[in-house]
Amino acid sequence: MFIDIHAHAYWQECPPADGRTRFAAPGEVIRRYDELGIERGALLPLIGPETYLPQSNEDILRMCADSGGRLFPFFNIDPRGMTNAPDAPLDIWMRHYIDRGCRGLGEIMPNLPFLDPRCQNLFKHAEAAGLPLVFDISHVLGTGYGFYDDPGLPQLEQTLRNFPRLNILGHGPAFWAEIARLETPADRGGYPRYPVMEEGVAIKLFRRYRNLWGDLSAGSGFNALARDRAHAARFLDEFQDRLLFGTDICTAAQELPLAGFLKELKAGGLLSETAFAKIARENAVRLLNLPETPLTGKRTGSACPNYRGKAVISCRRPDRVLFSGRKPKPACRGSRRPAGRRARDEEKTW
């Protein structure tokens, strides 16, 4: 079984992110988990103005509380939050959400340089709180989302050096593209298909900084492996203690090939049982201090009254009833969220 380090869901029916595609409801995420053999996953809030429809950390806490132990919460803070200053006391918010059971921080994705003083302030408080942090990264400023860094990831390296006790999870195209030496700097903005002829900066950073972990989710993480299977086997073996399975699921019908790819490598003898188990779930348990088995507990006050164990059906009137273990009242009409068109990639780029 897998533990997913990176998932997204919205509990209310909201406008489509791009005019067509809707985010998954929590029950749709859980159905995909059942299909793929994923026992549980981290639900990461999207809060920044750069991306989609900002949601609250409280939305995440509510969905996780109603998931029967299948989802557990991360929380998110924008480095511009509270006072939009490099000395903002973000630890106040961090303590609040840690006390409510959040296991990590992210997905942090403002379109600001890593070395912006406000971002460095966020990293400082996260390190002091002992929280792992998931970021997304961009190769451009002024459009899209994600921390900006230059070719060769010098700002990320300086951040790793500045905060040696902060476990930072690398994620996103501009990070994973640098698993190999780039043919052109423009390759940082996409999914390079050419094989790994020479190791890239990302691998050197993994060797140099023990606080760098790898979030293998989304198209970027999968492509970093699938572009060169032989290199993937060596990479997964060398860094098996700091790599984490993930999906970055956003839509109900999204293709999620990583689980099958890792199973194929194991079946073909390219990935040991030990390394597979670490990447699939054991590293997540260790990093996030998770219980070995999910905490289920009794669900009350469901985020959506149509919660039915494995499925949540989007409800247009979530205020009409609370979850009581019974079928929803007829007055609460729900409809499954349309799967929508497949995203151009799994990086939340529509």
XYZ file of C-alpha atoms in Angstrom, residues 52-173:
122
model
C -7.087 28.838 -8.941
C -9.597 29.400 -6.193
C -7.926 29.966 -2.834
C -9.205 27.675 -0.104
C -8.837 27.871 3.644
C -6.842 25.637 5.931
C -10.122 25.059 7.731
C -11.553 23.489 4.559
C -8.699 20.977 4.651
C -9.185 20.197 8.338
C -12.888 19.613 7.751
C -12.405 17.281 4.784
C -9.772 15.270 6.633
C -11.929 14.961 9.744
C -14.699 13.496 7.589
C -12.533 11.080 5.604
C -12.484 8.157 7.997
C -8.706 8.374 8.322
C -8.032 8.306 4.579
C -6.849 11.940 4.426
C -4.633 13.872 6.821
C -4.009 17.620 6.772
C -1.200 19.924 5.791
C -1.674 23.650 6.221
C -0.491 26.545 4.118
C 0.756 30.058 4.808
C 1.636 32.655 2.216
C 4.950 34.363 3.079
C 3.165 37.677 2.481
C 0.620 36.773 5.132
C -0.119 38.531 8.393
C 1.970 41.691 7.801
C 3.560 41.218 4.344
C 6.914 41.862 5.998
C 10.168 39.912 6.499
C 9.628 39.837 10.265
C 6.004 38.634 10.264
C 5.385 36.412 13.332
C 4.196 33.460 11.264
C 4.935 31.102 14.150
C 1.617 32.177 15.683
C -0.304 30.674 12.782
C 1.960 27.642 12.625
C 1.357 26.738 16.265
C -2.385 27.068 15.701
C -2.437 24.504 12.901
C 0.095 22.150 14.460
C -2.184 22.008 17.504
C -4.992 20.945 15.162
C -3.110 17.953 13.805
C -1.466 19.277 10.640
C 1.554 17.203 9.608
C 3.363 19.585 7.281
C 3.391 22.894 5.476
C 2.519 23.352 1.831
C 2.082 23.454 -0.986
C 3.968 26.768 -0.797
C 3.806 28.356 -4.248
C 3.979 32.170 -4.326
C 5.615 33.555 -7.450
C 8.448 35.107 -5.458
C 12.185 34.360 -5.410
C 13.320 31.793 -2.841
C 15.619 34.459 -1.387
C 12.915 37.094 -0.982
C 13.222 38.090 2.715
C 9.557 37.263 3.327
C 10.097 33.742 1.990
C 13.227 33.288 4.073
C 11.181 34.367 7.095
C 8.652 31.630 6.340
C 11.422 29.025 6.079
C 12.901 30.229 9.375
C 9.632 29.752 11.245
C 8.978 26.375 9.591
C 12.418 25.159 10.660
C 11.811 26.284 14.239
C 8.451 24.492 14.238
C 9.991 21.239 12.970
C 7.681 21.057 9.969
C 8.498 19.505 6.587
C 7.727 21.906 3.749
C 6.513 21.181 0.202
C 7.127 23.850 -2.429
C 6.358 24.338 -6.088
C 8.848 26.147 -8.272
C 8.803 28.243 -11.423
C 11.368 29.198 -14.037
C 9.756 32.618 -14.587
C 8.631 35.616 -12.539
C 5.464 37.575 -13.136
C 3.254 34.772 -14.403
C 2.008 31.495 -13.002
C 2.854 30.144 -9.564
C 5.782 28.748 -7.630
C 8.967 30.053 -6.053
C 11.299 31.485 -8.658
C 14.848 30.181 -9.021
C 17.569 30.584 -11.625
C 19.028 27.778 -13.761
C 21.096 25.542 -11.518
C 18.811 26.193 -8.512
C 21.222 28.504 -6.630
C 18.475 30.084 -4.521
C 17.155 26.703 -3.426
C 20.690 25.662 -2.513
C 21.192 28.780 -0.419
C 17.890 28.088 1.332
C 18.932 24.505 2.093
C 22.167 25.887 3.505
C 20.426 28.606 5.529
C 18.009 26.182 7.206
C 19.776 22.827 7.693
C 17.117 21.500 10.078
C 14.242 22.246 7.689
C 13.215 19.230 5.614
C 12.334 20.659 2.200
C 10.462 18.526 -0.346
C 11.466 19.292 -3.923
C 8.557 19.345 -6.370
C 7.600 20.802 -9.730
C 8.969 20.973 -13.277
